[in-house]
Amino acid sequence: MDGVKSDQIILALDVDTAEEALSWAKRFRGKIGTFKVGLQLYLRNGVDVLTGLQRLEVPVFLDLKFHDIPQTVGQAVRAVSHWAPRFLTVHASGGQEMMESAVSHAAKETSVLGVTLLTSLSEEAVRAGGWKGGVNETVGCLSELARKAGLAGVVCSPHEASKERSAWGAVAEIVTPGVRPPGTLADDQARSKSASEAIDAGASRIVVGRPILKASNPEAVLEAILSGRG
Ligand code: C5P
């Protein structure tokens, strides 16, 4: 299996404080392509974190997964656009018009990505939620809406990466969280694969959080991912 390039890795900064987040970013700056700020960190200390990451001049993935009426999402995207994040997420289930509004309010440096189905949702959970077509059909429909809305790509599980790559063509962003090195804990991820399997399947980037943040030797985990063993 081929290795994974450092630029293809997104580190999920799922920690509580700006200090912790910035120390991870300093530790892995230049070794990991992008640093992801999600709700946990943004709601506690978003301004400090984003200011600090901007000072470190590292690309930021602002993963706030907006989902509301088009006007509200557009204004939310506008409210964060001065940070000029490299990536920003919206829930594709918010509909085409909502996604179009996000794209039209985003900074020019920002690629808006559509979250199809959360990688924590199993087949049963998806059907129980009313998506009677199950994971594959639902991801396919949501992803088509994202394409029509002019998004730069989608977030999906590694299991859907190959189908999504065929649907989107070569240049789109297919970002896959739910990445787990072989033999490690799945945590709450229900549809996971290893990093190199995700890239081989067509992902352009992978999101990794707990496998690095909770490791006794995070550098060794990164090394394993880069060399195709993770
Ligand atoms: O710790 P772990 O590697 O599971 O982290 C995965 C990250 O990716 C989390 O920050 C989570 O919010 C995010 N994510 C996800 N599934 C999606 C979209 C984002 O797990 N569909």
mmCIF file of C-alpha atoms and ligand atoms in Angstrom:
data_model
loop_
_atom_site.group_PDB
_atom_site.id
_atom_site.type_symbol
_atom_site.label_atom_id
_atom_site.label_comp_id
_atom_site.label_asym_id
_atom_site.label_seq_id
_atom_site.Cartn_x
_atom_site.Cartn_y
_atom_site.Cartn_z
ATOM 1 C CA MET A 1 0.000 0.000 0.000
ATOM 2 C CA ASP A 2 1.207 3.533 -0.765
ATOM 3 C CA GLY A 3 1.920 5.892 2.085
ATOM 4 C CA VAL A 4 -0.076 8.978 2.918
ATOM 5 C CA LYS A 5 1.366 12.480 2.293
ATOM 6 C CA SER A 6 1.570 14.845 5.268
ATOM 7 C CA ASP A 7 -0.470 17.371 3.304
ATOM 8 C CA GLN A 8 -3.334 14.869 3.148
ATOM 9 C CA ILE A 9 -3.648 14.634 6.924
ATOM 10 C CA ILE A 10 -6.031 16.799 8.936
ATOM 11 C CA LEU A 11 -5.514 16.705 12.701
ATOM 12 C CA ALA A 12 -8.807 17.070 14.627
ATOM 13 C CA LEU A 13 -7.965 19.388 17.535
ATOM 14 C CA ASP A 14 -10.692 17.906 19.753
ATOM 15 C CA VAL A 15 -9.372 19.315 23.043
ATOM 16 C CA ASP A 16 -10.777 21.760 25.589
ATOM 17 C CA THR A 17 -8.329 24.640 25.688
ATOM 18 C CA ALA A 18 -6.573 26.997 23.276
ATOM 19 C CA GLU A 19 -3.250 26.165 24.978
ATOM 20 C CA GLU A 20 -3.617 22.444 24.268
ATOM 21 C CA ALA A 21 -4.789 23.048 20.701
ATOM 22 C CA LEU A 22 -1.941 25.433 19.901
ATOM 23 C CA SER A 23 0.617 23.153 21.468
ATOM 24 C CA TRP A 24 -0.559 20.300 19.174
ATOM 25 C CA ALA A 25 -0.405 22.669 16.188
ATOM 26 C CA LYS A 26 3.157 23.771 17.095
ATOM 27 C CA ARG A 27 4.214 20.168 17.649
ATOM 28 C CA PHE A 28 2.930 19.025 14.236
ATOM 29 C CA ARG A 29 3.288 22.191 12.147
ATOM 30 C CA GLY A 30 4.966 21.222 8.837
ATOM 31 C CA LYS A 31 4.346 17.530 9.546
ATOM 32 C CA ILE A 32 0.551 17.611 9.203
ATOM 33 C CA GLY A 33 -1.198 19.604 6.471
ATOM 34 C CA THR A 34 -4.284 21.054 8.194
ATOM 35 C CA PHE A 35 -5.594 21.586 11.730
ATOM 36 C CA LYS A 36 -9.287 21.076 12.383
ATOM 37 C CA VAL A 37 -11.253 23.166 14.863
ATOM 38 C CA GLY A 38 -14.592 21.623 15.770
ATOM 39 C CA LEU A 39 -17.448 22.591 18.053
ATOM 40 C CA GLN A 40 -15.803 21.434 21.305
ATOM 41 C CA LEU A 41 -12.915 23.852 20.902
ATOM 42 C CA TYR A 42 -14.665 26.625 18.999
ATOM 43 C CA LEU A 43 -17.415 27.039 21.599
ATOM 44 C CA ARG A 44 -14.956 27.205 24.482
ATOM 45 C CA ASN A 45 -12.240 29.323 23.007
ATOM 46 C CA GLY A 46 -12.759 29.884 19.287
ATOM 47 C CA VAL A 47 -11.291 33.357 19.003
ATOM 48 C CA ASP A 48 -8.062 32.528 20.867
ATOM 49 C CA VAL A 49 -7.610 29.301 18.948
ATOM 50 C CA LEU A 50 -8.211 30.807 15.519
ATOM 51 C CA THR A 51 -6.006 33.810 16.299
ATOM 52 C CA GLY A 52 -3.244 31.483 17.491
ATOM 53 C CA LEU A 53 -3.517 29.217 14.457
ATOM 54 C CA GLN A 54 -3.450 32.257 12.179
ATOM 55 C CA ARG A 55 -0.216 33.404 13.879
ATOM 56 C CA LEU A 56 1.259 29.949 13.346
ATOM 57 C CA GLU A 57 0.281 30.319 9.671
ATOM 58 C CA VAL A 58 -1.177 26.814 9.483
ATOM 59 C CA PRO A 59 -4.170 25.926 7.283
ATOM 60 C CA VAL A 60 -7.386 25.632 9.284
ATOM 61 C CA PHE A 61 -10.401 23.392 8.768
ATOM 62 C CA LEU A 62 -13.319 25.047 10.552
ATOM 63 C CA ASP A 63 -15.639 22.102 11.201
ATOM 64 C CA LEU A 64 -18.769 23.721 12.613
ATOM 65 C CA LYS A 65 -21.114 21.669 10.391
ATOM 66 C CA PHE A 66 -23.632 24.444 9.819
ATOM 67 C CA HIS A 67 -27.234 23.308 9.355
ATOM 68 C CA ASP A 68 -30.042 25.899 9.358
ATOM 69 C CA ILE A 69 -32.169 27.877 6.926
ATOM 70 C CA PRO A 70 -30.196 29.322 3.980
ATOM 71 C CA GLN A 71 -30.221 32.913 5.297
ATOM 72 C CA THR A 72 -28.904 31.886 8.731
ATOM 73 C CA VAL A 73 -26.210 29.626 7.324
ATOM 74 C CA GLY A 74 -25.108 32.311 4.881
ATOM 75 C CA GLN A 75 -24.735 34.829 7.700
ATOM 76 C CA ALA A 76 -22.931 32.287 9.903
ATOM 77 C CA VAL A 77 -20.454 31.615 7.093
ATOM 78 C CA ARG A 78 -20.022 35.375 6.624
ATOM 79 C CA ALA A 79 -19.405 35.742 10.377
ATOM 80 C CA VAL A 80 -16.413 33.380 10.252
ATOM 81 C CA SER A 81 -15.128 34.374 6.810
ATOM 82 C CA HIS A 82 -12.609 36.898 8.187
ATOM 83 C CA TRP A 83 -10.638 33.901 9.521
ATOM 84 C CA ALA A 84 -10.377 32.716 5.913
ATOM 85 C CA PRO A 85 -10.363 29.036 6.879
ATOM 86 C CA ARG A 86 -8.994 26.681 4.209
ATOM 87 C CA PHE A 87 -12.063 24.428 4.704
ATOM 88 C CA LEU A 88 -15.482 24.892 6.260
ATOM 89 C CA THR A 89 -18.305 22.357 6.668
ATOM 90 C CA VAL A 90 -22.074 22.396 6.306
ATOM 91 C CA HIS A 91 -24.514 19.479 6.595
ATOM 92 C CA ALA A 92 -25.560 18.465 3.087
ATOM 93 C CA SER A 93 -28.946 17.456 4.538
ATOM 94 C CA GLY A 94 -29.648 21.198 4.921
ATOM 95 C CA GLY A 95 -30.438 21.171 1.201
ATOM 96 C CA GLN A 96 -29.095 22.660 -2.018
ATOM 97 C CA GLU A 97 -30.232 26.220 -1.351
ATOM 98 C CA MET A 98 -28.606 26.233 2.094
ATOM 99 C CA MET A 99 -25.335 24.992 0.599
ATOM 100 C CA GLU A 100 -25.476 27.584 -2.202
ATOM 101 C CA SER A 101 -25.904 30.268 0.433
ATOM 102 C CA ALA A 102 -22.820 28.956 2.282
ATOM 103 C CA VAL A 103 -20.723 29.032 -0.902
ATOM 104 C CA SER A 104 -21.812 32.550 -1.803
ATOM 105 C CA HIS A 105 -20.880 33.909 1.654
ATOM 106 C CA ALA A 106 -17.548 32.092 2.057
ATOM 107 C CA ALA A 107 -14.140 33.792 1.812
ATOM 108 C CA LYS A 108 -12.458 33.243 -1.550
ATOM 109 C CA GLU A 109 -9.734 31.104 0.115
ATOM 110 C CA THR A 110 -12.335 28.778 1.644
ATOM 111 C CA SER A 111 -13.505 25.464 0.202
ATOM 112 C CA VAL A 112 -16.964 24.589 1.499
ATOM 113 C CA LEU A 113 -17.425 20.852 2.120
ATOM 114 C CA GLY A 114 -20.714 19.018 2.625
ATOM 115 C CA VAL A 115 -20.985 16.498 5.447
ATOM 116 C CA THR A 116 -23.017 13.635 3.981
ATOM 117 C CA LEU A 117 -23.724 11.210 6.833
ATOM 118 C CA LEU A 118 -21.741 11.258 10.060
ATOM 119 C CA THR A 119 -19.232 8.421 10.176
ATOM 120 C CA SER A 120 -20.566 7.498 13.624
ATOM 121 C CA LEU A 121 -23.903 6.411 12.098
ATOM 122 C CA SER A 122 -24.293 2.709 11.424
ATOM 123 C CA GLU A 123 -26.577 1.274 8.729
ATOM 124 C CA GLU A 124 -29.276 0.623 11.386
ATOM 125 C CA ALA A 125 -28.959 4.125 12.831
ATOM 126 C CA VAL A 126 -29.357 5.662 9.371
ATOM 127 C CA ARG A 127 -32.496 3.632 8.645
ATOM 128 C CA ALA A 128 -33.873 4.350 12.140
ATOM 129 C CA GLY A 129 -33.418 8.074 11.421
ATOM 130 C CA GLY A 130 -35.810 7.798 8.473
ATOM 131 C CA TRP A 131 -33.276 7.516 5.646
ATOM 132 C CA LYS A 132 -34.930 4.414 4.236
ATOM 133 C CA GLY A 133 -32.396 4.038 1.439
ATOM 134 C CA GLY A 134 -29.654 3.248 3.957
ATOM 135 C CA VAL A 135 -26.099 4.574 4.001
ATOM 136 C CA ASN A 136 -25.112 4.161 0.341
ATOM 137 C CA GLU A 137 -28.205 5.626 -1.254
ATOM 138 C CA THR A 138 -28.427 8.487 1.265
ATOM 139 C CA VAL A 139 -24.769 9.472 0.913
ATOM 140 C CA GLY A 140 -25.183 9.372 -2.884
ATOM 141 C CA CYS A 141 -28.248 11.688 -2.814
ATOM 142 C CA LEU A 142 -26.714 14.174 -0.369
ATOM 143 C CA SER A 143 -23.484 14.253 -2.304
ATOM 144 C CA GLU A 144 -25.327 14.970 -5.562
ATOM 145 C CA LEU A 145 -27.023 17.948 -3.904
ATOM 146 C CA ALA A 146 -23.617 19.183 -2.722
ATOM 147 C CA ARG A 147 -22.274 18.970 -6.292
ATOM 148 C CA LYS A 148 -25.263 20.863 -7.679
ATOM 149 C CA ALA A 149 -24.756 23.551 -5.027
ATOM 150 C CA GLY A 150 -21.162 24.117 -6.160
ATOM 151 C CA LEU A 151 -19.374 22.764 -3.087
ATOM 152 C CA ALA A 152 -15.707 21.797 -3.317
ATOM 153 C CA GLY A 153 -16.381 18.258 -2.140
ATOM 154 C CA VAL A 154 -17.774 16.131 0.629
ATOM 155 C CA VAL A 155 -16.979 14.570 3.972
ATOM 156 C CA CYS A 156 -17.893 10.878 4.017
ATOM 157 C CA SER A 157 -16.670 7.629 5.513
ATOM 158 C CA PRO A 158 -13.752 5.739 3.925
ATOM 159 C CA HIS A 159 -16.289 3.106 2.836
ATOM 160 C CA GLU A 160 -17.968 5.590 0.488
ATOM 161 C CA ALA A 161 -14.739 7.233 -0.751
ATOM 162 C CA SER A 162 -14.363 5.262 -3.947
ATOM 163 C CA LYS A 163 -17.950 5.801 -5.078
ATOM 164 C CA GLU A 164 -17.686 9.497 -4.206
ATOM 165 C CA ARG A 165 -14.406 9.861 -6.115
ATOM 166 C CA SER A 166 -16.061 8.420 -9.244
ATOM 167 C CA ALA A 167 -19.060 10.716 -8.834
ATOM 168 C CA TRP A 168 -17.010 13.888 -8.239
ATOM 169 C CA GLY A 169 -14.060 13.306 -10.605
ATOM 170 C CA ALA A 170 -10.370 13.824 -9.963
ATOM 171 C CA VAL A 171 -10.080 17.304 -8.468
ATOM 172 C CA ALA A 172 -12.789 17.409 -5.787
ATOM 173 C CA GLU A 173 -12.079 17.119 -2.077
ATOM 174 C CA ILE A 174 -13.198 13.781 -0.653
ATOM 175 C CA VAL A 175 -12.426 14.023 3.056
ATOM 176 C CA THR A 176 -12.773 10.968 5.252
ATOM 177 C CA PRO A 177 -12.850 10.951 9.050
ATOM 178 C CA GLY A 178 -13.369 7.630 10.831
ATOM 179 C CA VAL A 179 -9.773 6.611 10.186
ATOM 180 C CA ARG A 180 -8.335 4.012 12.532
ATOM 181 C CA PRO A 181 -4.909 2.325 12.382
ATOM 182 C CA PRO A 182 -5.283 -1.481 12.155
ATOM 183 C CA GLY A 183 -5.862 -3.072 15.550
ATOM 184 C CA THR A 184 -6.815 0.117 17.417
ATOM 185 C CA LEU A 185 -10.066 1.139 19.118
ATOM 186 C CA ALA A 186 -12.937 2.267 16.869
ATOM 187 C CA ASP A 187 -14.244 4.621 19.632
ATOM 188 C CA ASP A 188 -17.657 5.847 18.398
ATOM 189 C CA GLN A 189 -16.750 5.492 14.701
ATOM 190 C CA ALA A 190 -18.966 2.899 13.014
ATOM 191 C CA ARG A 191 -17.641 2.979 9.422
ATOM 192 C CA SER A 192 -13.855 3.153 9.745
ATOM 193 C CA LYS A 193 -10.804 2.026 7.702
ATOM 194 C CA SER A 194 -7.076 2.644 7.940
ATOM 195 C CA ALA A 195 -5.595 5.888 6.584
ATOM 196 C CA SER A 196 -3.891 4.276 3.599
ATOM 197 C CA GLU A 197 -7.032 2.281 2.750
ATOM 198 C CA ALA A 198 -9.008 5.546 2.753
ATOM 199 C CA ILE A 199 -6.493 7.255 0.448
ATOM 200 C CA ASP A 200 -6.283 4.197 -1.836
ATOM 201 C CA ALA A 201 -10.088 4.247 -2.034
ATOM 202 C CA GLY A 202 -10.034 7.814 -3.380
ATOM 203 C CA ALA A 203 -9.955 10.161 -0.377
ATOM 204 C CA SER A 204 -7.957 13.350 -0.979
ATOM 205 C CA ARG A 205 -7.514 13.903 2.776
ATOM 206 C CA ILE A 206 -8.139 12.050 5.998
ATOM 207 C CA VAL A 207 -9.189 13.413 9.390
ATOM 208 C CA VAL A 208 -7.445 11.894 12.399
ATOM 209 C CA GLY A 209 -8.217 12.812 15.992
ATOM 210 C CA ARG A 210 -8.081 10.357 18.877
ATOM 211 C CA PRO A 211 -5.649 7.896 17.265
ATOM 212 C CA ILE A 212 -3.004 10.688 17.490
ATOM 213 C CA LEU A 213 -4.270 12.796 20.423
ATOM 214 C CA LYS A 214 -4.693 9.811 22.759
ATOM 215 C CA ALA A 215 -1.587 7.889 21.684
ATOM 216 C CA SER A 216 1.283 7.315 24.085
ATOM 217 C CA ASN A 217 3.573 8.162 21.157
ATOM 218 C CA PRO A 218 1.696 10.446 18.709
ATOM 219 C CA GLU A 219 4.762 10.899 16.466
ATOM 220 C CA ALA A 220 4.974 7.118 16.005
ATOM 221 C CA VAL A 221 1.291 6.964 14.994
ATOM 222 C CA LEU A 222 1.861 9.752 12.465
ATOM 223 C CA GLU A 223 4.941 7.961 11.129
ATOM 224 C CA ALA A 224 2.927 4.750 10.724
ATOM 225 C CA ILE A 225 0.216 6.639 8.810
ATOM 226 C CA LEU A 226 2.778 8.355 6.556
ATOM 227 C CA SER A 227 4.503 5.075 5.752
ATOM 228 C CA GLY A 228 1.229 3.314 4.866
ATOM 229 C CA ARG A 229 1.113 1.202 8.040
ATOM 230 C CA GLY A 230 -1.486 3.304 9.844
HETATM 231 O O1 C5P B 1 -11.124 11.127 17.050
HETATM 232 P P1 C5P B 1 -11.570 10.845 15.650
HETATM 233 O O2 C5P B 1 -10.407 10.456 14.730
HETATM 234 O O3 C5P B 1 -12.713 9.879 15.581
HETATM 235 O O4 C5P B 1 -12.077 12.269 15.135
HETATM 236 C C1 C5P B 1 -12.870 12.416 14.011
HETATM 237 C C2 C5P B 1 -13.169 13.871 13.789
HETATM 238 O O5 C5P B 1 -13.852 13.987 12.547
HETATM 239 C C3 C5P B 1 -14.058 14.503 14.846
HETATM 240 O O6 C5P B 1 -13.565 15.828 15.028
HETATM 241 C C4 C5P B 1 -15.431 14.532 14.216
HETATM 242 O O7 C5P B 1 -16.180 15.658 14.598
HETATM 243 C C5 C5P B 1 -15.102 14.617 12.728
HETATM 244 N N1 C5P B 1 -16.102 14.068 11.823
HETATM 245 C C6 C5P B 1 -16.542 12.757 11.840
HETATM 246 N N2 C5P B 1 -17.496 12.322 10.949
HETATM 247 C C7 C5P B 1 -17.992 13.151 10.043
HETATM 248 C C8 C5P B 1 -17.545 14.478 9.998
HETATM 249 C C9 C5P B 1 -16.586 14.904 10.903
HETATM 250 O O8 C5P B 1 -16.068 11.962 12.652
HETATM 251 N N3 C5P B 1 -18.853 12.703 9.131
#
